[in-house]
GROMACS .gro file of C-alpha atoms in nm:
model
  329
    1MET     CA    1  -0.018  -0.011   0.038
    2GLU     CA    2   0.257   0.224   0.055
    3PHE     CA    3   0.466   0.115  -0.222
    4GLN     CA    4   0.146   0.226  -0.449
    5ASN     CA    5   0.084   0.581  -0.248
    6LYS     CA    6   0.430   0.695  -0.355
    7GLU     CA    7   0.350   0.569  -0.706
    8VAL     CA    8   0.037   0.740  -0.730
    9ASP     CA    9   0.221   1.006  -0.556
   10ALA     CA   10   0.471   1.080  -0.836
   11LEU     CA   11   0.256   0.999  -1.093
   12VAL     CA   12   0.070   1.304  -0.949
   13GLN     CA   13   0.344   1.552  -0.964
   14ARG     CA   14   0.440   1.454  -1.308
   15ILE     CA   15   0.124   1.535  -1.435
   16THR     CA   16   0.100   1.866  -1.253
   17GLY     CA   17   0.418   1.940  -1.396
   18LEU     CA   18   0.310   1.850  -1.730
   19HIS     CA   19  -0.026   2.049  -1.671
   20ALA     CA   20   0.196   2.390  -1.541
   21ALA     CA   21   0.420   2.360  -1.935
   22ILE     CA   22   0.090   2.289  -2.102
   23SER     CA   23  -0.103   2.536  -1.955
   24LYS     CA   24   0.224   2.792  -2.047
   25LEU     CA   25   0.234   2.743  -2.446
   26PRO     CA   26   0.165   3.054  -2.670
   27SER     CA   27  -0.079   2.790  -2.836
   28LEU     CA   28  -0.221   2.462  -2.870
   29SER     CA   29  -0.175   2.418  -3.259
   30PRO     CA   30   0.030   2.120  -3.356
   31CYS     CA   31   0.421   2.198  -3.335
   32PRO     CA   32   0.753   2.034  -3.213
   33ASP     CA   33   0.659   2.161  -2.851
   34VAL     CA   34   0.300   2.125  -2.802
   35ASN     CA   35   0.357   1.773  -3.010
   36ALA     CA   36   0.626   1.639  -2.728
   37LEU     CA   37   0.412   1.760  -2.420
   38PHE     CA   38   0.157   1.597  -2.521
   39THR     CA   39   0.324   1.270  -2.644
   40ASP     CA   40   0.514   1.275  -2.304
   41LEU     CA   41   0.166   1.307  -2.109
   42VAL     CA   42   0.001   1.058  -2.274
   43THR     CA   43   0.350   0.786  -2.197
   44ALA     CA   44   0.270   0.934  -1.861
   45CYS     CA   45  -0.098   0.850  -1.863
   46VAL     CA   46  -0.154   0.476  -2.085
   47PRO     CA   47   0.053   0.264  -1.856
   48PRO     CA   48  -0.165   0.066  -1.592
   49SER     CA   49  -0.158   0.266  -1.285
   50PRO     CA   50  -0.323   0.216  -0.908
   51VAL     CA   51  -0.444   0.581  -0.901
   52ASP     CA   52  -0.823   0.629  -0.933
   53VAL     CA   53  -0.851   0.991  -0.968
   54THR     CA   54  -1.167   1.024  -0.822
   55LYS     CA   55  -1.018   1.029  -0.478
   56LEU     CA   56  -0.800   1.283  -0.557
   57GLY     CA   57  -0.737   1.615  -0.306
   58PRO     CA   58  -0.946   1.947  -0.455
   59GLU     CA   59  -0.599   2.106  -0.596
   60ALA     CA   60  -0.561   1.766  -0.792
   61GLN     CA   61  -0.890   1.715  -0.912
   62GLU     CA   62  -0.911   2.083  -1.062
   63MET     CA   63  -0.581   2.088  -1.193
   64ARG     CA   64  -0.663   1.746  -1.392
   65GLU     CA   65  -0.981   1.956  -1.498
   66GLY     CA   66  -0.818   2.200  -1.625
   67LEU     CA   67  -0.561   1.932  -1.836
   68ILE     CA   68  -0.876   1.735  -1.912
   69ARG     CA   69  -0.982   2.085  -2.124
   70LEU     CA   70  -0.628   2.118  -2.301
   71CYS     CA   71  -0.650   1.769  -2.384
   72SER     CA   72  -0.962   1.823  -2.552
   73GLU     CA   73  -0.854   2.203  -2.680
   74ALA     CA   74  -0.517   2.042  -2.834
   75GLU     CA   75  -0.672   1.757  -2.992
   76GLY     CA   76  -0.995   1.968  -3.170
   77LYS     CA   77  -0.676   2.120  -3.318
   78LEU     CA   78  -0.483   1.858  -3.454
   79GLU     CA   79  -0.750   1.718  -3.547
   80ALA     CA   80  -0.837   2.044  -3.758
   81HIS     CA   81  -0.491   2.037  -3.905
   82TYR     CA   82  -0.486   1.660  -4.000
   83SER     CA   83  -0.847   1.754  -4.168
   84ASP     CA   84  -0.738   2.005  -4.389
   85MET     CA   85  -0.344   1.810  -4.506
   86LEU     CA   86  -0.622   1.514  -4.604
   87ALA     CA   87  -0.887   1.757  -4.806
   88ALA     CA   88  -0.577   1.880  -5.045
   89PHE     CA   89  -0.554   1.543  -5.176
   90ASP     CA   90  -0.818   1.395  -5.432
   91ASN     CA   91  -0.959   1.117  -5.223
   92PRO     CA   92  -0.891   1.187  -4.871
   93LEU     CA   93  -0.961   0.844  -4.686
   94ASP     CA   94  -0.681   0.687  -4.895
   95HIS     CA   95  -0.418   0.851  -4.686
   96LEU     CA   96  -0.608   0.841  -4.282
   97GLY     CA   97  -0.273   0.686  -4.239
   98MET     CA   98  -0.067   1.035  -4.201
   99PHE     CA   99  -0.271   1.122  -3.916
  100PRO     CA  100  -0.034   0.953  -3.604
  101TYR     CA  101  -0.316   0.774  -3.365
  102TYR     CA  102  -0.528   0.658  -3.670
  103SER     CA  103  -0.455   0.321  -3.616
  104ASN     CA  104  -0.577   0.384  -3.243
  105TYR     CA  105  -0.940   0.450  -3.420
  106ILE     CA  106  -0.924   0.150  -3.624
  107ASN     CA  107  -0.875  -0.052  -3.271
  108LEU     CA  108  -1.063   0.121  -3.060
  109SER     CA  109  -1.372   0.093  -3.346
  110LYS     CA  110  -1.309  -0.266  -3.393
  111LEU     CA  111  -1.323  -0.348  -2.983
  112GLU     CA  112  -1.694  -0.178  -2.950
  113TYR     CA  113  -1.796  -0.347  -3.271
  114GLU     CA  114  -1.748  -0.690  -3.125
  115LEU     CA  115  -1.846  -0.586  -2.788
  116LEU     CA  116  -2.176  -0.474  -2.916
  117ALA     CA  117  -2.230  -0.784  -3.102
  118ARG     CA  118  -2.148  -1.018  -2.847
  119TYR     CA  119  -2.326  -0.831  -2.508
  120VAL     CA  120  -2.640  -0.645  -2.719
  121PRO     CA  121  -2.915  -0.907  -2.725
  122GLY     CA  122  -2.944  -0.983  -3.098
  123GLY     CA  123  -2.657  -0.900  -3.236
  124ILE     CA  124  -2.629  -0.555  -3.356
  125ALA     CA  125  -2.721  -0.479  -3.751
  126PRO     CA  126  -2.823  -0.121  -3.702
  127ALA     CA  127  -2.998   0.046  -3.950
  128ARG     CA  128  -2.904   0.413  -3.842
  129VAL     CA  129  -2.591   0.489  -3.623
  130ALA     CA  130  -2.578   0.842  -3.437
  131PHE     CA  131  -2.207   0.940  -3.379
  132ILE     CA  132  -2.276   1.217  -3.077
  133GLY     CA  133  -1.933   1.482  -3.087
  134SER     CA  134  -1.779   1.348  -3.437
  135GLY     CA  135  -1.558   1.652  -3.456
  136PRO     CA  136  -1.353   1.718  -3.815
  137LEU     CA  137  -1.209   1.388  -3.872
  138PRO     CA  138  -1.467   1.163  -3.782
  139PHE     CA  139  -1.251   0.850  -3.776
  140SER     CA  140  -1.489   0.647  -3.549
  141SER     CA  141  -1.759   0.634  -3.808
  142PHE     CA  142  -1.562   0.606  -4.096
  143VAL     CA  143  -1.415   0.269  -3.954
  144LEU     CA  144  -1.722   0.110  -3.879
  145ALA     CA  145  -1.933   0.240  -4.210
  146ALA     CA  146  -1.618   0.080  -4.394
  147ARG     CA  147  -1.530  -0.253  -4.179
  148HIS     CA  148  -1.768  -0.350  -3.959
  149LEU     CA  149  -2.095  -0.193  -4.070
  150PRO     CA  150  -2.188  -0.160  -4.468
  151ASP     CA  151  -2.494  -0.126  -4.473
  152THR     CA  152  -2.555   0.100  -4.204
  153MET     CA  153  -2.646   0.510  -4.235
  154PHE     CA  154  -2.410   0.683  -3.965
  155ASP     CA  155  -2.509   1.074  -3.891
  156ASN     CA  156  -2.263   1.269  -3.734
  157TYR     CA  157  -2.329   1.518  -3.514
  158ASP     CA  158  -2.111   1.846  -3.379
  159LEU     CA  159  -2.173   2.156  -3.198
  160CYS     CA  160  -1.896   2.334  -3.488
  161ALA     CA  161  -1.994   2.396  -3.799
  162ALA     CA  162  -1.659   2.416  -3.908
  163ALA     CA  163  -1.518   2.078  -3.824
  164ASN     CA  164  -1.860   1.933  -4.009
  165ASP     CA  165  -1.753   2.128  -4.295
  166ARG     CA  166  -1.350   1.941  -4.247
  167ALA     CA  167  -1.528   1.656  -4.176
  168SER     CA  168  -1.777   1.640  -4.539
  169LYS     CA  169  -1.491   1.693  -4.748
  170LEU     CA  170  -1.343   1.433  -4.638
  171PHE     CA  171  -1.586   1.190  -4.835
  172ARG     CA  172  -1.638   1.337  -5.112
  173ALA     CA  173  -1.472   1.093  -5.327
  174ASP     CA  174  -1.635   0.807  -5.186
  175LYS     CA  175  -1.978   0.778  -5.359
  176ASP     CA  176  -2.068   0.463  -5.143
  177LEU     CA  177  -1.975   0.636  -4.751
  178GLY     CA  178  -2.050   0.994  -4.868
  179ALA     CA  179  -2.426   0.832  -4.944
  180ARG     CA  180  -2.449   0.728  -4.591
  181MET     CA  181  -2.224   0.965  -4.394
  182SER     CA  182  -2.447   1.340  -4.287
  183PHE     CA  183  -2.330   1.569  -4.058
  184HIS     CA  184  -2.532   1.786  -3.855
  185THR     CA  185  -2.454   2.136  -3.643
  186ALA     CA  186  -2.626   2.078  -3.380
  187ASP     CA  187  -2.615   2.096  -2.948
  188VAL     CA  188  -2.755   1.707  -2.805
  189ALA     CA  189  -2.960   1.823  -2.548
  190GLU     CA  190  -3.158   1.966  -2.821
  191LEU     CA  191  -3.189   1.658  -3.042
  192ARG     CA  192  -3.519   1.505  -2.953
  193GLU     CA  193  -3.762   1.297  -3.133
  194GLU     CA  194  -3.425   1.264  -3.373
  195LEU     CA  195  -3.265   1.036  -3.162
  196ALA     CA  196  -3.590   0.789  -3.161
  197ALA     CA  197  -3.483   0.714  -3.500
  198TYR     CA  198  -3.134   0.560  -3.430
  199ASP     CA  199  -3.080   0.175  -3.309
  200VAL     CA  200  -2.695   0.241  -3.164
  201VAL     CA  201  -2.631   0.616  -3.008
  202PHE     CA  202  -2.203   0.668  -2.999
  203LEU     CA  203  -2.089   0.926  -2.735
  204ALA     CA  204  -1.825   1.076  -2.811
  205ALA     CA  205  -1.579   1.062  -2.432
  206LEU     CA  206  -1.514   1.462  -2.445
  207VAL     CA  207  -1.934   1.525  -2.471
  208GLY     CA  208  -1.975   1.656  -2.117
  209MET     CA  209  -1.638   1.749  -2.019
  210ALA     CA  210  -1.719   1.747  -1.594
  211ALA     CA  211  -1.934   1.443  -1.467
  212GLU     CA  212  -2.234   1.654  -1.399
  213GLU     CA  213  -2.242   1.754  -1.765
  214LYS     CA  214  -2.218   1.404  -1.918
  215ALA     CA  215  -2.471   1.253  -1.638
  216ARG     CA  216  -2.684   1.532  -1.834
  217VAL     CA  217  -2.661   1.438  -2.151
  218ILE     CA  218  -2.692   1.052  -2.086
  219ALA     CA  219  -3.029   1.150  -1.892
  220HIS     CA  220  -3.085   1.353  -2.208
  221LEU     CA  221  -3.019   1.039  -2.483
  222GLY     CA  222  -3.300   0.763  -2.253
  223ALA     CA  223  -3.535   1.033  -2.199
  224HIS     CA  224  -3.558   1.043  -2.641
  225MET     CA  225  -3.367   0.758  -2.748
  226ALA     CA  226  -3.605   0.407  -2.876
  227ASP     CA  227  -3.678   0.147  -2.618
  228GLY     CA  228  -3.399  -0.106  -2.650
  229ALA     CA  229  -3.114   0.078  -2.836
  230ALA     CA  230  -2.762   0.074  -2.754
  231LEU     CA  231  -2.584   0.320  -2.649
  232VAL     CA  232  -2.171   0.324  -2.655
  233VAL     CA  233  -1.998   0.545  -2.376
  234ARG     CA  234  -1.629   0.605  -2.428
  235SER     CA  235  -1.482   0.664  -2.057
  236ALA     CA  236  -1.100   0.641  -1.915
  237HIS     CA  237  -0.994   0.433  -1.642
  238GLY     CA  238  -0.642   0.441  -1.397
  239ALA     CA  239  -0.425   0.710  -1.481
  240ARG     CA  240  -0.656   0.776  -1.809
  241GLY     CA  241  -0.872   0.961  -1.646
  242PHE     CA  242  -0.634   1.263  -1.679
  243LEU     CA  243  -0.683   1.281  -2.075
  244TYR     CA  244  -1.047   1.211  -2.048
  245PRO     CA  245  -1.381   1.222  -1.847
  246ILE     CA  246  -1.480   0.926  -1.613
  247VAL     CA  247  -1.851   0.761  -1.644
  248ASP     CA  248  -1.972   0.628  -1.370
  249PRO     CA  249  -2.181   0.323  -1.481
  250GLU     CA  250  -2.440   0.427  -1.219
  251ASP     CA  251  -2.483   0.777  -1.389
  252ILE     CA  252  -2.565   0.535  -1.685
  253GLY     CA  253  -2.774   0.310  -1.479
  254ARG     CA  254  -2.979   0.630  -1.333
  255GLY     CA  255  -3.005   0.774  -1.680
  256GLY     CA  256  -3.255   0.480  -1.771
  257PHE     CA  257  -2.991   0.230  -1.925
  258GLU     CA  258  -2.913  -0.121  -1.835
  259VAL     CA  259  -2.543  -0.124  -1.833
  260LEU     CA  260  -2.410  -0.451  -2.067
  261ALA     CA  261  -2.107  -0.394  -1.975
  262VAL     CA  262  -1.750  -0.214  -1.907
  263CYS     CA  263  -1.432  -0.278  -2.082
  264HIS     CA  264  -1.114  -0.120  -1.960
  265PRO     CA  265  -0.871  -0.161  -2.203
  266ASP     CA  266  -0.465  -0.203  -2.100
  267ASP     CA  267  -0.290  -0.123  -2.448
  268ASP     CA  268  -0.286   0.182  -2.663
  269VAL     CA  269  -0.642   0.208  -2.688
  270VAL     CA  270  -0.667   0.501  -2.436
  271ASN     CA  271  -1.050   0.519  -2.358
  272SER     CA  272  -1.284   0.256  -2.190
  273VAL     CA  273  -1.599   0.138  -2.309
  274ILE     CA  274  -1.960   0.115  -2.177
  275ILE     CA  275  -2.147  -0.108  -2.352
  276ALA     CA  276  -2.600  -0.045  -2.233
  277ARG     CA  277  -2.959  -0.047  -2.364
  278LYS     CA  278  -3.215   0.176  -2.340
  279SER     CA  279  -3.446   0.048  -2.104
  280SER     CA  280  -3.822   0.056  -2.106
  281ASP     CA  281  -3.891   0.206  -1.792
  282VAL     CA  282  -3.718   0.572  -1.919
  283HIS     CA  283  -4.004   0.782  -2.136
  284ALA     CA  284  -3.995   1.158  -2.299
  285ASP     CA  285  -4.104   1.309  -1.984
  286GLY     CA  286  -3.768   1.250  -1.850
  287LEU     CA  287  -3.879   1.071  -1.573
  288GLN     CA  288  -3.810   0.729  -1.448
  289HIS     CA  289  -4.063   0.464  -1.406
  290GLY     CA  290  -3.851   0.201  -1.190
  291ARG     CA  291  -3.473   0.260  -1.260
  292GLY     CA  292  -3.176   0.153  -1.512
  293GLN     CA  293  -2.949  -0.130  -1.386
  294CYS     CA  294  -2.689  -0.396  -1.506
  295ALA     CA  295  -2.740  -0.618  -1.715
  296ARG     CA  296  -2.792  -0.981  -1.471
  297GLY     CA  297  -2.721  -0.795  -1.121
  298THR     CA  298  -2.377  -0.611  -1.215
  299ALA     CA  299  -2.205  -0.575  -1.591
  300PRO     CA  300  -1.908  -0.777  -1.687
  301VAL     CA  301  -1.608  -0.569  -1.728
  302VAL     CA  302  -1.375  -0.692  -2.024
  303SER     CA  303  -1.005  -0.669  -2.047
  304PRO     CA  304  -0.840  -0.768  -2.290
  305PRO     CA  305  -0.520  -0.936  -2.320
  306CYS     CA  306  -0.200  -0.656  -2.183
  307ARG     CA  307  -0.020  -0.527  -2.460
  308PHE     CA  308   0.192  -0.363  -2.293
  309GLY     CA  309   0.542  -0.382  -2.426
  310GLU     CA  310   0.364  -0.284  -2.765
  311MET     CA  311   0.222  -0.051  -2.671
  312VAL     CA  312   0.576   0.128  -2.536
  313VAL     CA  313   0.712   0.037  -2.872
  314ASP     CA  314   0.377   0.247  -3.046
  315LEU     CA  315   0.412   0.544  -2.772
  316SER     CA  316   0.780   0.575  -2.912
  317GLN     CA  317   0.657   0.532  -3.281
  318LYS     CA  318   0.414   0.802  -3.259
  319ARG     CA  319   0.665   1.029  -3.114
  320GLU     CA  320   0.942   0.976  -3.427
  321GLU     CA  321   0.606   0.993  -3.666
  322PHE     CA  322   0.555   1.369  -3.531
  323ALA     CA  323   0.942   1.448  -3.493
  324ASN     CA  324   0.940   1.363  -3.858
  325ALA     CA  325   0.628   1.492  -4.022
  326GLU     CA  326   0.640   1.671  -4.322
  327VAL     CA  327   0.345   1.909  -4.188
  328ALA     CA  328   0.368   2.319  -4.189
  329PHE     CA  329   0.317   2.397  -3.831
   0.00000   0.00000   0.00000
């Protein structure tokens, strides 16, 4: 226990130092200094750790919340930068591998699809999917559409009109995917009847960054999604909670869903994944008749095999890719 406490203290001290350095940057747009600091941050946060970020003291919690917002801003700028680069090609979809973390999206989307197929009763063959918080590089929708759901229509929602404009340009040369992808500028809180049309809704990790915000979003989805529809929520676990918000499965249950599975990857897939199904005891008035629950008592926690050695190599490769990337900063 004493060793774990020292390990946690050392990690928090390291993350605090990186937060201070990132906060001093004049801009979070991609450049060597920004790339190096965020690569160091990911390298520190991804390995397995005994830290429970929800139990940190007030000062560390404040630092963590600020760091997540900085990560969100930097991620948005990085994705916008690469989206513009890709749009310059005749067929942008042929060059997605230019993005340093593209393989992570491939692995995350594969994991999400496999969890849906395994845990959603009756399997998964959705006619329509919504992705909330799709951003300027909708890799998740692309990978799911191209590799796993070839007959599914995807509606991508984002608050930022510029992000949607960038995203739509990436599909202009692919008639099949272009016909199955649509982009909408909207706040999820404004979506009501639309949500009932989807068989699966994906909620991006950075939609609702504070726990209270995330709980409100989930409750809104619970009030308007169709009974039996699946919800995929991206979360975080351990030290990865310094990068992304952590979602409590109980908040998903209180929002009107039956939690089917919780997965905490221990490889280069940074996000945790929670699979849930809309319960029939929540209605559009937002009132819950009965309570959401975990399926069969407690939702199974699924942990993929550890690939820590490969993960460290992969992070080193990402650092080299950033350093050697031929981009105009």
